[in-house]
Amino acid sequence: MKPPQVVVFDLGKVLVDFDYGIVARKIAAQGTMSVLEVQKFIDHSPLLFRFETGLMTQEEFFGEVSAATGFRGDIGEFGQLFGDILSPCPR
């Protein structure tokens, strides 16, 4: 029997929960948009989909989001902010 070449599974809202509202609040605190404007941008911009599907690099995503929101942090801080959106799914 040949071993599988690829394993695919759904992580978000299955193994871990995520809340983009957390990152929206943190970006707004260091940018020029309100929390609601950042949340709307994240929810309706094609950037998140493009990043999550590998169509843009982390640097490109950071640059686009920073330009749109006025975020003043660096890319390392930006990555940490997005990492903070994850929490265990309730059982």
PDB file of C-alpha atoms in Angstrom:
ATOM      1  CA  MET A   1       0.000   0.000   0.000  1.00  0.00           C
ATOM      2  CA  LYS A   2       1.295   3.423  -0.993  1.00  0.00           C
ATOM      3  CA  PRO A   3       1.358   6.085   1.797  1.00  0.00           C
ATOM      4  CA  PRO A   4      -0.794   9.181   1.259  1.00  0.00           C
ATOM      5  CA  GLN A   5       0.906  12.050  -0.543  1.00  0.00           C
ATOM      6  CA  VAL A   6      -1.286  14.739   1.016  1.00  0.00           C
ATOM      7  CA  VAL A   7      -3.380  14.980   4.156  1.00  0.00           C
ATOM      8  CA  VAL A   8      -6.062  17.675   4.202  1.00  0.00           C
ATOM      9  CA  PHE A   9      -8.126  18.684   7.206  1.00  0.00           C
ATOM     10  CA  ASP A  10     -10.115  21.658   8.438  1.00  0.00           C
ATOM     11  CA  LEU A  11      -8.422  23.349  11.365  1.00  0.00           C
ATOM     12  CA  GLY A  12     -10.424  26.554  11.903  1.00  0.00           C
ATOM     13  CA  LYS A  13     -13.633  26.235  13.923  1.00  0.00           C
ATOM     14  CA  VAL A  14     -12.955  22.477  14.173  1.00  0.00           C
ATOM     15  CA  LEU A  15      -9.761  22.010  16.208  1.00  0.00           C
ATOM     16  CA  VAL A  16      -9.202  25.672  17.056  1.00  0.00           C
ATOM     17  CA  ASP A  17     -11.541  28.635  17.170  1.00  0.00           C
ATOM     18  CA  PHE A  18     -10.597  32.033  15.756  1.00  0.00           C
ATOM     19  CA  ASP A  19     -11.882  35.558  16.182  1.00  0.00           C
ATOM     20  CA  TYR A  20     -10.762  38.226  13.717  1.00  0.00           C
ATOM     21  CA  GLY A  21     -12.329  40.820  16.034  1.00  0.00           C
ATOM     22  CA  ILE A  22      -9.289  40.394  18.296  1.00  0.00           C
ATOM     23  CA  VAL A  23      -6.847  41.380  15.563  1.00  0.00           C
ATOM     24  CA  ALA A  24      -9.171  44.162  14.352  1.00  0.00           C
ATOM     25  CA  ARG A  25      -9.053  45.787  17.798  1.00  0.00           C
ATOM     26  CA  LYS A  26      -5.258  45.517  17.966  1.00  0.00           C
ATOM     27  CA  ILE A  27      -4.709  46.842  14.423  1.00  0.00           C
ATOM     28  CA  ALA A  28      -7.093  49.737  15.081  1.00  0.00           C
ATOM     29  CA  ALA A  29      -5.197  50.630  18.262  1.00  0.00           C
ATOM     30  CA  GLN A  30      -2.048  51.145  16.145  1.00  0.00           C
ATOM     31  CA  GLY A  31      -3.614  52.434  12.954  1.00  0.00           C
ATOM     32  CA  THR A  32      -5.853  55.079  11.461  1.00  0.00           C
ATOM     33  CA  MET A  33      -9.113  53.091  11.151  1.00  0.00           C
ATOM     34  CA  SER A  34     -11.720  52.413  13.810  1.00  0.00           C
ATOM     35  CA  VAL A  35     -12.223  48.864  15.076  1.00  0.00           C
ATOM     36  CA  LEU A  36     -15.425  48.565  13.012  1.00  0.00           C
ATOM     37  CA  GLU A  37     -13.655  49.785   9.875  1.00  0.00           C
ATOM     38  CA  VAL A  38     -10.800  47.301  10.360  1.00  0.00           C
ATOM     39  CA  GLN A  39     -13.272  44.471  11.026  1.00  0.00           C
ATOM     40  CA  LYS A  40     -15.204  45.367   7.864  1.00  0.00           C
ATOM     41  CA  PHE A  41     -11.953  45.523   5.893  1.00  0.00           C
ATOM     42  CA  ILE A  42     -10.872  42.088   7.130  1.00  0.00           C
ATOM     43  CA  ASP A  43     -14.326  40.592   6.511  1.00  0.00           C
ATOM     44  CA  HIS A  44     -14.845  42.026   3.020  1.00  0.00           C
ATOM     45  CA  SER A  45     -11.406  42.397   1.487  1.00  0.00           C
ATOM     46  CA  PRO A  46     -10.116  39.615  -0.772  1.00  0.00           C
ATOM     47  CA  LEU A  47      -6.704  39.942   0.925  1.00  0.00           C
ATOM     48  CA  LEU A  48      -7.358  37.423   3.706  1.00  0.00           C
ATOM     49  CA  PHE A  49      -8.591  34.823   1.223  1.00  0.00           C
ATOM     50  CA  ARG A  50      -5.602  35.440  -1.044  1.00  0.00           C
ATOM     51  CA  PHE A  51      -3.201  35.099   1.894  1.00  0.00           C
ATOM     52  CA  GLU A  52      -4.859  31.987   3.344  1.00  0.00           C
ATOM     53  CA  THR A  53      -4.821  30.256  -0.042  1.00  0.00           C
ATOM     54  CA  GLY A  54      -1.154  31.020  -0.719  1.00  0.00           C
ATOM     55  CA  LEU A  55      -1.748  33.615  -3.433  1.00  0.00           C
ATOM     56  CA  MET A  56       0.285  36.228  -1.562  1.00  0.00           C
ATOM     57  CA  THR A  57       3.220  36.143   0.831  1.00  0.00           C
ATOM     58  CA  GLN A  58       3.168  37.254   4.455  1.00  0.00           C
ATOM     59  CA  GLU A  59       5.143  40.335   3.437  1.00  0.00           C
ATOM     60  CA  GLU A  60       2.628  41.225   0.710  1.00  0.00           C
ATOM     61  CA  PHE A  61      -0.304  40.686   3.080  1.00  0.00           C
ATOM     62  CA  PHE A  62       1.353  42.808   5.765  1.00  0.00           C
ATOM     63  CA  GLY A  63       2.088  45.583   3.270  1.00  0.00           C
ATOM     64  CA  GLU A  64      -1.463  45.680   1.902  1.00  0.00           C
ATOM     65  CA  VAL A  65      -3.145  45.587   5.320  1.00  0.00           C
ATOM     66  CA  SER A  66      -0.750  48.179   6.749  1.00  0.00           C
ATOM     67  CA  ALA A  67      -1.302  50.522   3.822  1.00  0.00           C
ATOM     68  CA  ALA A  68      -5.089  50.206   4.067  1.00  0.00           C
ATOM     69  CA  THR A  69      -5.373  50.500   7.864  1.00  0.00           C
ATOM     70  CA  GLY A  70      -2.428  52.744   8.706  1.00  0.00           C
ATOM     71  CA  PHE A  71      -1.013  50.045  11.012  1.00  0.00           C
ATOM     72  CA  ARG A  72       2.266  51.332  12.453  1.00  0.00           C
ATOM     73  CA  GLY A  73       3.771  48.118  13.842  1.00  0.00           C
ATOM     74  CA  ASP A  74       6.359  45.932  12.137  1.00  0.00           C
ATOM     75  CA  ILE A  75       5.798  42.602  10.426  1.00  0.00           C
ATOM     76  CA  GLY A  76       6.857  40.594  13.500  1.00  0.00           C
ATOM     77  CA  GLU A  77       4.301  42.334  15.677  1.00  0.00           C
ATOM     78  CA  PHE A  78       1.686  41.952  12.944  1.00  0.00           C
ATOM     79  CA  GLY A  79       2.274  38.185  12.863  1.00  0.00           C
ATOM     80  CA  GLN A  80       1.872  37.968  16.632  1.00  0.00           C
ATOM     81  CA  LEU A  81      -1.409  39.890  16.470  1.00  0.00           C
ATOM     82  CA  PHE A  82      -2.820  37.393  13.990  1.00  0.00           C
ATOM     83  CA  GLY A  83      -1.549  34.500  16.118  1.00  0.00           C
ATOM     84  CA  ASP A  84      -3.529  35.815  19.069  1.00  0.00           C
ATOM     85  CA  ILE A  85      -6.852  35.138  17.330  1.00  0.00           C
ATOM     86  CA  LEU A  86      -6.635  31.373  17.980  1.00  0.00           C
ATOM     87  CA  SER A  87      -8.104  29.533  20.962  1.00  0.00           C
ATOM     88  CA  PRO A  88      -9.152  25.925  21.646  1.00  0.00           C
ATOM     89  CA  CYS A  89     -12.620  24.966  20.406  1.00  0.00           C
ATOM     90  CA  PRO A  90     -15.058  24.287  23.209  1.00  0.00           C
ATOM     91  CA  ARG A  91     -15.955  20.613  23.525  1.00  0.00           C
TER      92      ARG A  91
END
